[in-house]
Amino acid sequence: MGFGDPNKGGHAWTLDQEATTAIISHALDQGINFFDTAIAYQGGTSEQYVGKALSQLAKRDDVAIATKFLPRTEEERHNKVSARDHIEGSLNASLNNLGTDYVDLYIYHMWDYHTPMEDIMVALDRLVKAGKTRYIGISNAYAYQIATANAYARAHNLTEFVSIQGHYNLIFREEERGMNRFANENNIALTPYSALASGRLSRLRGQ
């Protein structure tokens, strides 16, 4: 989320291509090979910066790339754009931004309360079967939502969510109420965001 053109999104503090490439280069040197972005970050420029850096620094098979899609917009719902068309269009745009023909993990950025869960799961399964993503994940959801979606997928021979990306750190510990145990018991990966509480857990007192 910290990468991208500061003039094309909601944050003025994001880093340009040169800084993005430098950070990714250092990460690769330290053995990090999982990189997560989203089409919503700075108008897609985060994906573009990450994709360009990885194409210069790493072999595609040596890294795992994740990105996310947003729910349908009000305009899309008004124009009767289906979940299938919305999700596939979002992924195609992300693949173009990233400069790759597949992602390793495609993440449902936040629950779409205006779209039937069944439609989402069918659309995501089509993308896995088409080879455009290897796995699917979800972010900013409740444990019962993931359980319901995965149960539906299992019953209909569809792809299940294999990861949950939630807000979790030593200050915000809501995931400990039920999500962490649910994920552990169901072999679902946890990829928490804001692990350092936006820096508050990495600064000395008073800074």
Coordinates of C-alpha atoms in Angstrom, one line a residue:
M1 CA 0.0 0.0 0.0
G2 CA 3.0 2.3 0.4
F3 CA 4.0 2.0 -3.2
G4 CA 2.4 4.1 -6.0
D5 CA 2.0 7.5 -7.6
P6 CA 1.2 9.9 -4.8
N7 CA -0.9 11.9 -7.3
K8 CA -3.2 9.0 -8.2
G9 CA -4.9 7.9 -5.0
G10 CA -5.9 8.6 -1.4
H11 CA -2.3 8.9 0.0
A12 CA 0.2 11.6 -0.6
W13 CA 3.0 9.6 1.1
T14 CA 3.4 6.7 -1.3
L15 CA 6.8 5.9 -2.8
D16 CA 7.9 6.3 -6.5
Q17 CA 9.2 3.6 -8.8
E18 CA 12.8 4.0 -7.8
A19 CA 12.1 3.7 -4.0
T20 CA 9.7 0.8 -4.6
T21 CA 12.4 -1.1 -6.6
A22 CA 15.0 -0.5 -4.0
I23 CA 12.8 -1.8 -1.2
I24 CA 11.8 -4.9 -3.2
S25 CA 15.4 -5.5 -4.1
H26 CA 16.3 -5.4 -0.4
A27 CA 13.4 -7.7 0.5
L28 CA 14.5 -10.3 -2.1
D29 CA 18.0 -10.2 -0.7
Q30 CA 16.6 -11.0 2.7
G31 CA 14.7 -14.0 1.3
I32 CA 11.3 -12.4 1.1
N33 CA 9.4 -13.8 -1.9
F34 CA 5.7 -12.9 -1.2
F35 CA 4.5 -9.5 -2.4
D36 CA 1.0 -8.3 -1.9
T37 CA -0.7 -5.3 -3.6
A38 CA -4.1 -4.3 -4.8
I39 CA -5.7 -2.5 -7.8
A40 CA -7.2 0.0 -5.3
Y41 CA -3.8 1.2 -4.2
Q42 CA -3.1 4.5 -5.8
G43 CA -5.2 3.9 -8.9
G44 CA -3.4 0.7 -9.8
T45 CA 0.1 2.3 -9.8
S46 CA 1.2 0.2 -6.9
E47 CA 0.6 -2.9 -9.0
Q48 CA 2.5 -1.3 -11.9
Y49 CA 5.5 -0.4 -9.7
V50 CA 5.6 -3.8 -8.0
G51 CA 5.3 -5.6 -11.3
K52 CA 8.0 -3.6 -13.0
A53 CA 10.4 -4.1 -10.0
L54 CA 9.8 -7.8 -9.9
S55 CA 10.3 -8.2 -13.6
Q56 CA 13.7 -6.6 -13.3
L57 CA 14.8 -8.3 -10.1
A58 CA 13.4 -11.8 -10.0
K59 CA 12.2 -14.8 -12.0
R60 CA 8.4 -15.1 -12.1
D61 CA 8.4 -18.6 -10.7
D62 CA 10.6 -17.6 -7.7
V63 CA 8.1 -15.1 -6.3
A64 CA 4.5 -15.2 -5.1
I65 CA 2.4 -12.2 -6.2
A66 CA -1.0 -11.4 -4.6
T67 CA -3.4 -8.7 -5.4
K68 CA -7.0 -7.8 -4.5
F69 CA -10.3 -6.7 -6.1
L70 CA -12.9 -4.4 -4.7
P71 CA -16.7 -5.0 -4.6
R72 CA -18.8 -3.8 -7.5
T73 CA -19.3 0.0 -7.5
E74 CA -22.8 1.5 -7.2
E75 CA -22.5 2.5 -10.9
E76 CA -21.7 -1.1 -11.9
R77 CA -24.7 -2.4 -9.9
H78 CA -26.9 0.2 -11.5
N79 CA -25.7 -0.9 -14.9
K80 CA -26.2 -4.6 -14.1
V81 CA -22.6 -5.5 -14.4
S82 CA -22.4 -9.1 -13.1
A83 CA -20.0 -10.3 -10.4
R84 CA -18.3 -12.5 -13.0
D85 CA -17.7 -9.6 -15.4
H86 CA -16.6 -7.3 -12.6
I87 CA -14.1 -9.8 -11.0
E88 CA -12.7 -11.0 -14.3
G89 CA -12.3 -7.4 -15.6
S90 CA -10.6 -6.4 -12.3
L91 CA -8.1 -9.3 -12.6
N92 CA -7.4 -8.7 -16.2
A93 CA -6.6 -5.0 -15.3
S94 CA -4.4 -6.2 -12.5
L95 CA -2.5 -8.7 -14.7
N96 CA -1.9 -5.9 -17.2
N97 CA -0.6 -3.6 -14.4
L98 CA 1.6 -6.3 -13.0
G99 CA 2.9 -7.4 -16.4
T100 CA 2.2 -11.1 -15.7
D101 CA -0.3 -13.6 -17.0
Y102 CA -1.3 -15.0 -13.6
V103 CA -1.2 -14.2 -9.9
D104 CA -0.5 -16.7 -7.2
L105 CA -3.2 -15.4 -4.9
Y106 CA -6.3 -13.3 -5.8
I107 CA -7.9 -11.7 -2.7
Y108 CA -11.5 -10.5 -2.2
H109 CA -10.6 -7.1 -0.7
M110 CA -13.7 -6.7 1.4
W111 CA -17.1 -8.3 1.6
D112 CA -19.6 -7.2 -1.0
Y113 CA -23.0 -7.0 0.8
H114 CA -24.8 -6.2 -2.5
T115 CA -23.7 -9.3 -4.3
P116 CA -24.7 -12.9 -3.5
M117 CA -21.8 -14.9 -2.1
E118 CA -22.6 -17.7 -4.5
D119 CA -21.9 -15.4 -7.5
I120 CA -18.6 -14.4 -6.0
M121 CA -17.4 -18.0 -5.5
V122 CA -18.5 -19.1 -8.9
A123 CA -16.7 -16.2 -10.5
L124 CA -13.5 -16.8 -8.6
D125 CA -13.5 -20.5 -9.4
R126 CA -13.7 -19.7 -13.1
L127 CA -10.5 -17.6 -12.8
V128 CA -8.7 -20.4 -11.0
K129 CA -9.7 -22.9 -13.6
A130 CA -8.7 -20.5 -16.4
G131 CA -5.2 -20.3 -14.8
K132 CA -5.3 -16.6 -14.1
T133 CA -4.8 -17.2 -10.4
R134 CA -3.5 -20.2 -8.5
Y135 CA -5.4 -19.6 -5.3
I136 CA -8.0 -17.3 -3.8
G137 CA -8.0 -15.4 -0.5
I138 CA -10.2 -12.9 1.4
S139 CA -9.6 -9.8 3.4
N140 CA -11.5 -7.8 6.0
A141 CA -14.1 -10.5 6.6
Y142 CA -15.6 -12.4 9.6
A143 CA -14.9 -16.0 10.3
Y144 CA -18.5 -17.0 9.7
Q145 CA -18.4 -15.4 6.3
I146 CA -15.4 -17.4 5.2
A147 CA -16.8 -20.6 6.8
T148 CA -20.1 -20.1 4.9
A149 CA -18.3 -19.3 1.6
N150 CA -15.9 -22.3 1.9
A151 CA -18.8 -24.6 2.8
Y152 CA -20.7 -23.5 -0.3
A153 CA -17.6 -24.0 -2.4
R154 CA -16.9 -27.4 -1.0
A155 CA -20.5 -28.5 -1.6
H156 CA -20.4 -27.4 -5.2
N157 CA -16.8 -28.5 -6.1
L158 CA -15.6 -24.9 -6.3
T159 CA -12.3 -23.3 -5.2
E160 CA -12.1 -22.5 -1.5
F161 CA -10.4 -19.5 0.2
V162 CA -6.9 -20.5 1.4
S163 CA -6.0 -17.3 3.2
I164 CA -7.4 -14.5 5.3
Q165 CA -5.8 -11.1 5.5
G166 CA -7.1 -9.3 8.5
H167 CA -6.2 -6.3 10.7
Y168 CA -4.1 -7.8 13.5
N169 CA -1.4 -6.6 15.8
L170 CA -0.6 -6.3 19.5
I171 CA -2.9 -3.3 19.8
F172 CA -5.8 -4.5 17.7
R173 CA -6.4 -8.2 18.6
E174 CA -9.9 -8.8 17.5
E175 CA -8.7 -11.7 15.3
E176 CA -7.9 -13.6 18.5
R177 CA -11.6 -13.8 19.4
G178 CA -12.3 -16.5 16.7
M179 CA -10.5 -16.0 13.5
N180 CA -7.1 -17.3 14.4
R181 CA -8.5 -20.5 15.8
F182 CA -10.9 -21.0 12.9
A183 CA -8.0 -20.5 10.4
N184 CA -5.7 -22.9 12.3
E185 CA -8.3 -25.6 12.5
N186 CA -9.2 -25.3 8.8
N187 CA -5.6 -24.9 7.4
I188 CA -6.2 -21.3 6.3
A189 CA -3.2 -19.0 6.1
L190 CA -3.1 -15.8 8.1
T191 CA -1.5 -12.8 6.3
P192 CA -2.2 -10.0 8.8
Y193 CA -1.9 -6.3 7.8
S194 CA -0.8 -3.4 9.9
A195 CA 1.3 -5.8 12.0
L196 CA 3.2 -2.9 13.5
A197 CA 0.0 -0.7 14.0
S198 CA 1.1 1.8 11.3
G199 CA 4.4 2.2 13.0
R200 CA 3.2 2.7 16.6
L201 CA 4.7 -0.6 17.7
S202 CA 8.1 0.2 16.1
R203 CA 8.7 3.6 17.6
L204 CA 10.2 4.4 21.0
R205 CA 7.8 6.0 23.5
G206 CA 7.4 9.7 22.8
Q207 CA 8.4 9.5 19.1

